[in-house]
Coordinates of C-alpha atoms and ligand atoms in Angstrom, one line a residue:
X1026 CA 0.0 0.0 0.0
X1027 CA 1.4 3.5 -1.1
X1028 CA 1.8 5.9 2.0
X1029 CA 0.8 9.8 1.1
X1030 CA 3.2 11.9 2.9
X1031 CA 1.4 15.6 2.3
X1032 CA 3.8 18.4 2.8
X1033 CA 3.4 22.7 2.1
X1034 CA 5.8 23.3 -0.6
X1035 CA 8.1 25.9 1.5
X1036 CA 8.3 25.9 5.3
X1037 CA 10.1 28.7 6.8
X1038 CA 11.1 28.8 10.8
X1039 CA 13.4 31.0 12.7
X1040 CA 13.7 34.2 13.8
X1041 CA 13.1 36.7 10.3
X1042 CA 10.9 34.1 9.1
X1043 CA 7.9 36.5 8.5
X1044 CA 9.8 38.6 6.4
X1045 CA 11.4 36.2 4.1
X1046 CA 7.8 34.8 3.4
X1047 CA 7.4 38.1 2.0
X1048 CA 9.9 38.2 0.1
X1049 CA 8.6 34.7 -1.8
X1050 CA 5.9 37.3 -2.8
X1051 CA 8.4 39.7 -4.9
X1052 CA 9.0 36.2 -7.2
X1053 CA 5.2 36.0 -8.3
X1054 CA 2.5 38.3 -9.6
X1055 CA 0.4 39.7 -7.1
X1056 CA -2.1 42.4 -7.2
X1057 CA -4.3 42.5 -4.2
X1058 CA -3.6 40.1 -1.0
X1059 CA -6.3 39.8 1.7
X1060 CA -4.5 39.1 4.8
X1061 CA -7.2 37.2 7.5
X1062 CA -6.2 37.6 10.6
X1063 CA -8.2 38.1 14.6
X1064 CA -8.1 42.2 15.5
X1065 CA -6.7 41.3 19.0
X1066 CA -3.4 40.3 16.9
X1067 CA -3.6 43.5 15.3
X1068 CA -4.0 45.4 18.5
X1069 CA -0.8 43.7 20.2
X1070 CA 1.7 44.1 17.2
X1071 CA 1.6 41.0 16.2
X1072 CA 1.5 42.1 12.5
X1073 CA 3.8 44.3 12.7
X1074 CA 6.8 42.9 11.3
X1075 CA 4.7 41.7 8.0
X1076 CA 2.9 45.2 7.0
X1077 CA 6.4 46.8 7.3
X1078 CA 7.5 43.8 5.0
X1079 CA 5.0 44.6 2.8
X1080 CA 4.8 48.1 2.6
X1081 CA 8.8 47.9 1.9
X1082 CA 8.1 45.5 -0.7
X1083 CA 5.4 47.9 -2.5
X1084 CA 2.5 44.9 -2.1
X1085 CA -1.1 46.2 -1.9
X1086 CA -4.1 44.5 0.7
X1087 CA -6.7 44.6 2.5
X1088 CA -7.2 42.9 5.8
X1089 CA -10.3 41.2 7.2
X1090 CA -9.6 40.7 10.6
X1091 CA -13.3 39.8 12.1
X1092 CA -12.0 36.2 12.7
X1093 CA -12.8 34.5 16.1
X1094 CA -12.4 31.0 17.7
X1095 CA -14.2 28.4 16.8
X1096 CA -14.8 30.3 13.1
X1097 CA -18.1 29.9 11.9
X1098 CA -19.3 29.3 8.1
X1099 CA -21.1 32.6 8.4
X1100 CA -17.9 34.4 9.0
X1101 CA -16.5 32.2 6.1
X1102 CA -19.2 33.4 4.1
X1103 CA -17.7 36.8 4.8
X1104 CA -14.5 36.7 4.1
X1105 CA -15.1 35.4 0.9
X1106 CA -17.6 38.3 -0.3
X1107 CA -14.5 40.8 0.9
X1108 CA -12.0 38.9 -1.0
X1109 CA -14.2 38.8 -4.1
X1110 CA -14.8 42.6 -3.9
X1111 CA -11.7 43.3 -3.3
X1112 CA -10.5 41.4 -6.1
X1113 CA -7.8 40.0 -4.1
X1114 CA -5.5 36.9 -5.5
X1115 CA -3.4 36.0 -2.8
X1116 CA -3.8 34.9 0.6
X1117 CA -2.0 35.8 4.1
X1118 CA -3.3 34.1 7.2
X1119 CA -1.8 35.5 10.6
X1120 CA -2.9 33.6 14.1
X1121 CA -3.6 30.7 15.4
X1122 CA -5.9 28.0 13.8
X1123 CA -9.3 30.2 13.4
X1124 CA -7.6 32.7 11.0
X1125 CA -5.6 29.9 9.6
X1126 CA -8.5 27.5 8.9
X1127 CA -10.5 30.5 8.2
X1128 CA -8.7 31.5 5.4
X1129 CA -8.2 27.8 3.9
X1130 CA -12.1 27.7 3.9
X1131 CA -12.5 31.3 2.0
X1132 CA -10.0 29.9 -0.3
X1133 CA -11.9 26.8 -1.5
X1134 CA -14.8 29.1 -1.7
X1135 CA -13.5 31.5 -4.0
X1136 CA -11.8 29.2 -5.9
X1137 CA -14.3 26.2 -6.0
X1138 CA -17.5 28.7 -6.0
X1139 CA -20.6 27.1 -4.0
X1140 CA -21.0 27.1 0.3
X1141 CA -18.4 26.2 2.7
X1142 CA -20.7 23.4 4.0
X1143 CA -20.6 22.0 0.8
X1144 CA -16.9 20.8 1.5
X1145 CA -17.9 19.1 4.9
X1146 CA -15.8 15.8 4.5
X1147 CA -12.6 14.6 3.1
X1148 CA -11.5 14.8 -0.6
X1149 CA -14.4 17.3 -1.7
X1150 CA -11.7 20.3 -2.8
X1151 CA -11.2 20.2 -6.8
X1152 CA -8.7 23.3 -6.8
X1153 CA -6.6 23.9 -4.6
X1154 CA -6.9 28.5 -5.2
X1155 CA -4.8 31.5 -5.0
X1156 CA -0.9 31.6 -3.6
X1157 CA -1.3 31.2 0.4
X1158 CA 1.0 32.1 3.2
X1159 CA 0.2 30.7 6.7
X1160 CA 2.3 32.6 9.3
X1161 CA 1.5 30.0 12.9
X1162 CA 1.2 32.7 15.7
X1163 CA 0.7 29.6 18.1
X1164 CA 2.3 26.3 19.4
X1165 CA -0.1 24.3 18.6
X1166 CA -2.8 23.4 16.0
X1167 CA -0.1 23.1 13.4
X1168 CA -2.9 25.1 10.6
X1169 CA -0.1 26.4 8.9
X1170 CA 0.9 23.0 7.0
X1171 CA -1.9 20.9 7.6
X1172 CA -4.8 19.7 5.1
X1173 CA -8.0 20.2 7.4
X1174 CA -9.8 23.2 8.6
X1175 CA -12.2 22.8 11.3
X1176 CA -15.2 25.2 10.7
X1177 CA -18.7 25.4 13.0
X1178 CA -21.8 25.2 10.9
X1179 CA -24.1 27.3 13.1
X1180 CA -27.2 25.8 11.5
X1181 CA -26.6 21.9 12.4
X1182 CA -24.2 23.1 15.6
X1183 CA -21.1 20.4 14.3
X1184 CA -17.6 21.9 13.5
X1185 CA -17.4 20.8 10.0
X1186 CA -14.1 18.8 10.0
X1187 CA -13.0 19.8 5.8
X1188 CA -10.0 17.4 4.8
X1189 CA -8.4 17.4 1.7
X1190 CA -4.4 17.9 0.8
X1191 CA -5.4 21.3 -1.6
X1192 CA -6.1 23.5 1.7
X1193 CA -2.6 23.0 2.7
X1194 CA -0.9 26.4 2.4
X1195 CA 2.0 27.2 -0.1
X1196 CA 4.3 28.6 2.4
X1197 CA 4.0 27.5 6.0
X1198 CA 5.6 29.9 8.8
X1199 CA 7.1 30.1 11.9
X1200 CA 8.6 32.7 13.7
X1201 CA 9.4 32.9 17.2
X1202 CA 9.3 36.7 17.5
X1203 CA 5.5 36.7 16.5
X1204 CA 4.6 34.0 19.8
X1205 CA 6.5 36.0 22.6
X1206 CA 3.2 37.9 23.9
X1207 CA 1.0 34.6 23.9
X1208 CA -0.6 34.2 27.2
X1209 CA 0.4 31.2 29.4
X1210 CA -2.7 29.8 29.3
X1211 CA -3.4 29.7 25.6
X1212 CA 0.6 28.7 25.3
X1213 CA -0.3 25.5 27.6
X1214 CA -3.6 24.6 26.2
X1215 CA -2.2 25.0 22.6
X1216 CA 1.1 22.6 23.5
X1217 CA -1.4 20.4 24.9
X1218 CA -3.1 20.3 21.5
X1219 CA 0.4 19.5 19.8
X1220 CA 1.0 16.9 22.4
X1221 CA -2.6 15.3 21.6
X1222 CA -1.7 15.4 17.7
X1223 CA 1.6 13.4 18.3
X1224 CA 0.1 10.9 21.0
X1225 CA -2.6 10.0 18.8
X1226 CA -0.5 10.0 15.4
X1227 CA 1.8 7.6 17.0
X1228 CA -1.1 5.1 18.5
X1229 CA -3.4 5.2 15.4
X1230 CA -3.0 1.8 13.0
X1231 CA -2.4 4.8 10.5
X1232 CA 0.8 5.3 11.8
X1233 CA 3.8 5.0 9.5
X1234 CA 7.4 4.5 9.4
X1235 CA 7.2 8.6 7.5
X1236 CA 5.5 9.4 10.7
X1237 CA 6.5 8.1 13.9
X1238 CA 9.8 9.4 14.2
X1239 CA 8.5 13.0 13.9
X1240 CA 5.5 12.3 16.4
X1241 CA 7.9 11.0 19.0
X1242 CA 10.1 14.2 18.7
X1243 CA 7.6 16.2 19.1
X1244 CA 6.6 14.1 22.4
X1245 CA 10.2 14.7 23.6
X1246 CA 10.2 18.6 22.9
X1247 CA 6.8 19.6 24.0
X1248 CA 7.6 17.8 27.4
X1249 CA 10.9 19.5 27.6
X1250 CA 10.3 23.0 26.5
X1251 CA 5.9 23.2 26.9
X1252 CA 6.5 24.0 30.8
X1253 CA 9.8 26.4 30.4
X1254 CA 7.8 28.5 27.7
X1255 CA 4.5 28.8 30.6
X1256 CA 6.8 29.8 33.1
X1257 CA 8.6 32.2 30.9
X1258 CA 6.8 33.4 27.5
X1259 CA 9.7 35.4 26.6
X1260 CA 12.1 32.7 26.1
X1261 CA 13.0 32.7 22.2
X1262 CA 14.9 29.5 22.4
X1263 CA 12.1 27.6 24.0
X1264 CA 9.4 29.2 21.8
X1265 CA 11.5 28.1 18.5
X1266 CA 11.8 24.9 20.1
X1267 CA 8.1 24.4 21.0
X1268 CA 6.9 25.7 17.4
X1269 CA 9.4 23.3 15.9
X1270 CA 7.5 20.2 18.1
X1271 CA 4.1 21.0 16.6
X1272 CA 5.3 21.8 13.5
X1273 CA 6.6 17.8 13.8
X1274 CA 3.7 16.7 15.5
X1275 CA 1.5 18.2 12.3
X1276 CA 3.8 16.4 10.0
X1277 CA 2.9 12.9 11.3
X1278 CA -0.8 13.3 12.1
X1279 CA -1.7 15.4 8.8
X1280 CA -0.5 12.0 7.2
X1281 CA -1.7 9.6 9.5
X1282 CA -4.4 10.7 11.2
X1283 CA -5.9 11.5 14.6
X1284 CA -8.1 9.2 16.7
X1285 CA -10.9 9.6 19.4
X1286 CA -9.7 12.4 21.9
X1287 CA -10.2 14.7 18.9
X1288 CA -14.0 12.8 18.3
X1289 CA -14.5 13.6 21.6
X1290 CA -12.9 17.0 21.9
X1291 CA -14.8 18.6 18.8
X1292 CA -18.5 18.5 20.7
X1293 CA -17.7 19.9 23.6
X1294 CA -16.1 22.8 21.3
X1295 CA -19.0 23.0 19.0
X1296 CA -21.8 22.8 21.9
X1297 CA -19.9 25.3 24.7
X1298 CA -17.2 27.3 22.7
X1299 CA -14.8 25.6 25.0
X1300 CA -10.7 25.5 23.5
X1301 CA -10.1 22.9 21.6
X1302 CA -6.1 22.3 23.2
X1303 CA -8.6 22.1 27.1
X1304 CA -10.6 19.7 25.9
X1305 CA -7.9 17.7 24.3
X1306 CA -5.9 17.8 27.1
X1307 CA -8.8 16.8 29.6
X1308 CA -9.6 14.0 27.3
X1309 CA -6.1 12.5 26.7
X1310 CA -4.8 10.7 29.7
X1311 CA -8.4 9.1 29.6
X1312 CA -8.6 7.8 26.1
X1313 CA -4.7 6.3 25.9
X1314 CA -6.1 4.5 29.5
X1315 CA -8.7 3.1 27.0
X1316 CA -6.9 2.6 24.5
X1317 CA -3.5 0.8 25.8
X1318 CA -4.3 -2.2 25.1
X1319 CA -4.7 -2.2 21.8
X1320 CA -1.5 -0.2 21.4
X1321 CA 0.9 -1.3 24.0
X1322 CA 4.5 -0.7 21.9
X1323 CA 3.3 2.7 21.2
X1324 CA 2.2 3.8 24.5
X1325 CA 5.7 2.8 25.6
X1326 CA 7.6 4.6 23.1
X1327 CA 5.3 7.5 24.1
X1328 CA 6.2 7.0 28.1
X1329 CA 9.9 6.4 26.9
X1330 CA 9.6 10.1 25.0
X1331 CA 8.4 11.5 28.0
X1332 CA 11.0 10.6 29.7
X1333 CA 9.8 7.2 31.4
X1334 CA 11.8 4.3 32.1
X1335 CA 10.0 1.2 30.9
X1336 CA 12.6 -1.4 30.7
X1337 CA 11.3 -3.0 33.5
X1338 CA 7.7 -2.6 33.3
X1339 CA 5.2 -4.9 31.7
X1340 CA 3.0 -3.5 28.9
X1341 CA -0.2 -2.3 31.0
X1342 CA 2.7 -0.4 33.7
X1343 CA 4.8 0.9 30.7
X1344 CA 0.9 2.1 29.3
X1345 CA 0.1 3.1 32.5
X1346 CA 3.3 5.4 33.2
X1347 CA 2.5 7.2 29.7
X1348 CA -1.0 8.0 31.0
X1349 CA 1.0 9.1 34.5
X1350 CA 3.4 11.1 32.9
X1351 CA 0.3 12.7 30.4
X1352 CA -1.5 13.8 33.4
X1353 CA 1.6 15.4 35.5
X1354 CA 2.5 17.4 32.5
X1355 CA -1.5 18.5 32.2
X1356 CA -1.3 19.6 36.2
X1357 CA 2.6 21.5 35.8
X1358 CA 1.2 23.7 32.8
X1359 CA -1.9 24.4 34.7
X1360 CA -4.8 22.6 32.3
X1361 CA -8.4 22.5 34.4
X1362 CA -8.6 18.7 35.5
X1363 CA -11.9 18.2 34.3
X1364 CA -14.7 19.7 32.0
X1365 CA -17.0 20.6 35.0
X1366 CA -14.3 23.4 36.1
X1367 CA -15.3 24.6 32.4
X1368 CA -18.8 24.4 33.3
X1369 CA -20.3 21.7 31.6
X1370 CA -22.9 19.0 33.5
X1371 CA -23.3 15.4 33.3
X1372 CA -26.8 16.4 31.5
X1373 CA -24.4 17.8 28.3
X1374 CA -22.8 14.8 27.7
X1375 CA -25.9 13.1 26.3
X1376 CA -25.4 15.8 23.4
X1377 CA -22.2 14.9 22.1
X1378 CA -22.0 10.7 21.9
X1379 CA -23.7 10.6 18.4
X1380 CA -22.0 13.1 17.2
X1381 CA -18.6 11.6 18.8
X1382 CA -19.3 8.2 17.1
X1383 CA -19.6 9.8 13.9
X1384 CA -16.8 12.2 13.7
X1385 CA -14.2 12.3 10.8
X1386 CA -11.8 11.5 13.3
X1387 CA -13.1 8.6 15.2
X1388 CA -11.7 5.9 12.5
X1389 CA -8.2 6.3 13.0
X1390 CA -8.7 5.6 16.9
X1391 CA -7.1 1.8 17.7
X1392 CA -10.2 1.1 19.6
X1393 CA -14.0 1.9 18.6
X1394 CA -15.7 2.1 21.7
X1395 CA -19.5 2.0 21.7
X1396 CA -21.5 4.6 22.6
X1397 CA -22.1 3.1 26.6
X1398 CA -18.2 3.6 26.2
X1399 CA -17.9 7.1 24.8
X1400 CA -20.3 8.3 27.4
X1401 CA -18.2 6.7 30.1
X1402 CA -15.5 8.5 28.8
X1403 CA -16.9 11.5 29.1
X1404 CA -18.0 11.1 32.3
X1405 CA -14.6 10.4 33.6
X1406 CA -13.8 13.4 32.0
X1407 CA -16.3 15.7 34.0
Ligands
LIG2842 FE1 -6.1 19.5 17.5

């Protein structure tokens, strides 16, 4: 069977790396770029170092910075009417993975005509659109070189999970500089999100020999460097290091796959608005308990990446010590210990287990629990 390792066609990481991506631009002919970004990022300076680049460079845009979490197909719907009046034909996305996906999903619109729910599945994008340039402003989601977006349909309440290898951007970015004003909190719940993209990468059956390696360095780096960038924000070296690990950890799972802490994370996002990384992290420890049997080699790799010892242990201990070492890096970066600190009753739960079961994700989980089990799982999650 032939492996598809999907890739962006320049990555660019390091200090300076938002101003060499402009400077890909001066090669090609652009007329209008519509940079889609969130205003907060605006506010703090974040852009700062790319309109100078620009404006040196002579380039021309318009910005639609509207873009929240969780972005919603209405919003899509927006940005595409301002990059059609615009006449725009080039994309920047700056932030995290709202703008990121955000932009992805205006892209296929504009390109592929029709409504962004019409996209809602994998393999539905027939052109892949207009040059894009995804500058990552987080540790985390890894938007800026994956194929998915993940985009709320309002209407059906569902984040719309689009997958297809033409959203992934032209020119993926990583700069350090841009990620020094991140708040702790958002730094630990998007590291926790990285974290949850290796772990389940590594333990899905649609792991590969292209992927592991990658997933497991990321494992090592975000336990290293995740709780010396929350104590100190301003540490360049640790930030490089950490965008590095998700960067890795978006590698392996954009290839081979995710599994069910992302089933089960997505509804408690689409339902409550809650962050994605949160409910990740709240959900991991308790699906690789579930799921260690069916993946014992992995989850000791995992705990040996963490920093384990498991020469001595048996396969449950050795799965059991990954879970351990999963949790105590969840407590030391300050992650809520369940969903009810977040709010949410045992009454919600009865919400999400359909939906859970059915998500794009689910299939590349090494176990299929039923739906008795996904609500257990949730509950030990409250
Ligand atoms: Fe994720």
């Amino acid at each position: 069977m032939v492996f598809s390792l999907n890739l962006p066609k320049l990555t660019l990481s390091g200090e300076g790396a938002v101003t060499e991506s402009v400077e890909v631009l001066n090669n090609r002919l652009v007329k209008k770029i519509m940079i889609v970004t969130d205003k907060n990022l605006i506010d703090l300076g974040v852009l700062d170092s790319l309109y100078a680049a620009l404006d040196k460079n002579g380039f021309v845009y318009v910005t639609f910075d509207k873009v929240t979490p969780n972005p919603t197909a209405t919003l899509v719907r927006q940005g595409v009417d301002v990059y059609v009046k615009n006449k725009c034909d080039c994309f920047i996305a700056v932030g995290g993975g709202s703008p990121i996906d955000c932009a992805k999903a205006i892209r296929i619109v504009t390109t592929n005509g029709g409504d962004i729910c019409d996209y809602d599945g994998i393999g539905l994008v027939k052109n892949e659109g207009d040059f894009f340039i995804a500058i990552n402003t987080t540790a985390g989601t890894a938007a800026e070189m994956t194929s998915n977006s993940v985009i709320t349909d309002e209407i059906r309440k569902v984040k719309m999970v689009i997958i297809d290898p033409k959203q992934i951007p032209d020119v993926s970015v990583n700069d350090p500089l841009l990620m020094l004003g991140l708040p702790a909190h958002v730094t630990a719940a998007t590291g926790m999100d990285a974290l949850t993209h290796a772990i389940e990468s590594i333990v899905t059956p649609g792991a590969h020999t292209l992927t592991k390696p990658m997933a497991l360095e990321a494992v090592k780096l975000i336990t290293k460097w995740l709780p010396v960038v929350v104590k100190d924000g301003q540490n360049v070296k640790a930030r490089a290091m950490l965008a590095d690990a998700q960067f890795l950890a978006g590698l392996s799972f954009n290839s081979a796959g995710l599994g069910a802490v992302h089933a089960l994370a997505h509804q408690p996002g689409a339902t409550h608005d809650l962050p994605h990384g949160v409910c990740n992290a709240i959900l991991l420890p308790i699906v690789s308990a579930f799921n260690a049997e069916t993946a014992p080699n992995a989850y000791r790799a995992i705990a040996e990446a963490m920093g384990g010892n498991t020469s001595q242990l048996n396969d449950c201990d050795a799965a059991n010590l990954a879970v351990a070492l999963i949790e105590k890096l969840s407590v030391e970066v300050g992650i809520p210990s369940g969903l009810k600190q977040l709010n949410i009753k045992h009454s919600d739960i009865d919400l999400w287990i359909d939906k859970a079961m059915n998500d794009v994700c689910m299939g590349g989980n090494p176990r299929q629990p039923t739906a008795d089990e996904v609500k257990s799982l949730y509950t030990q999650a409250l």
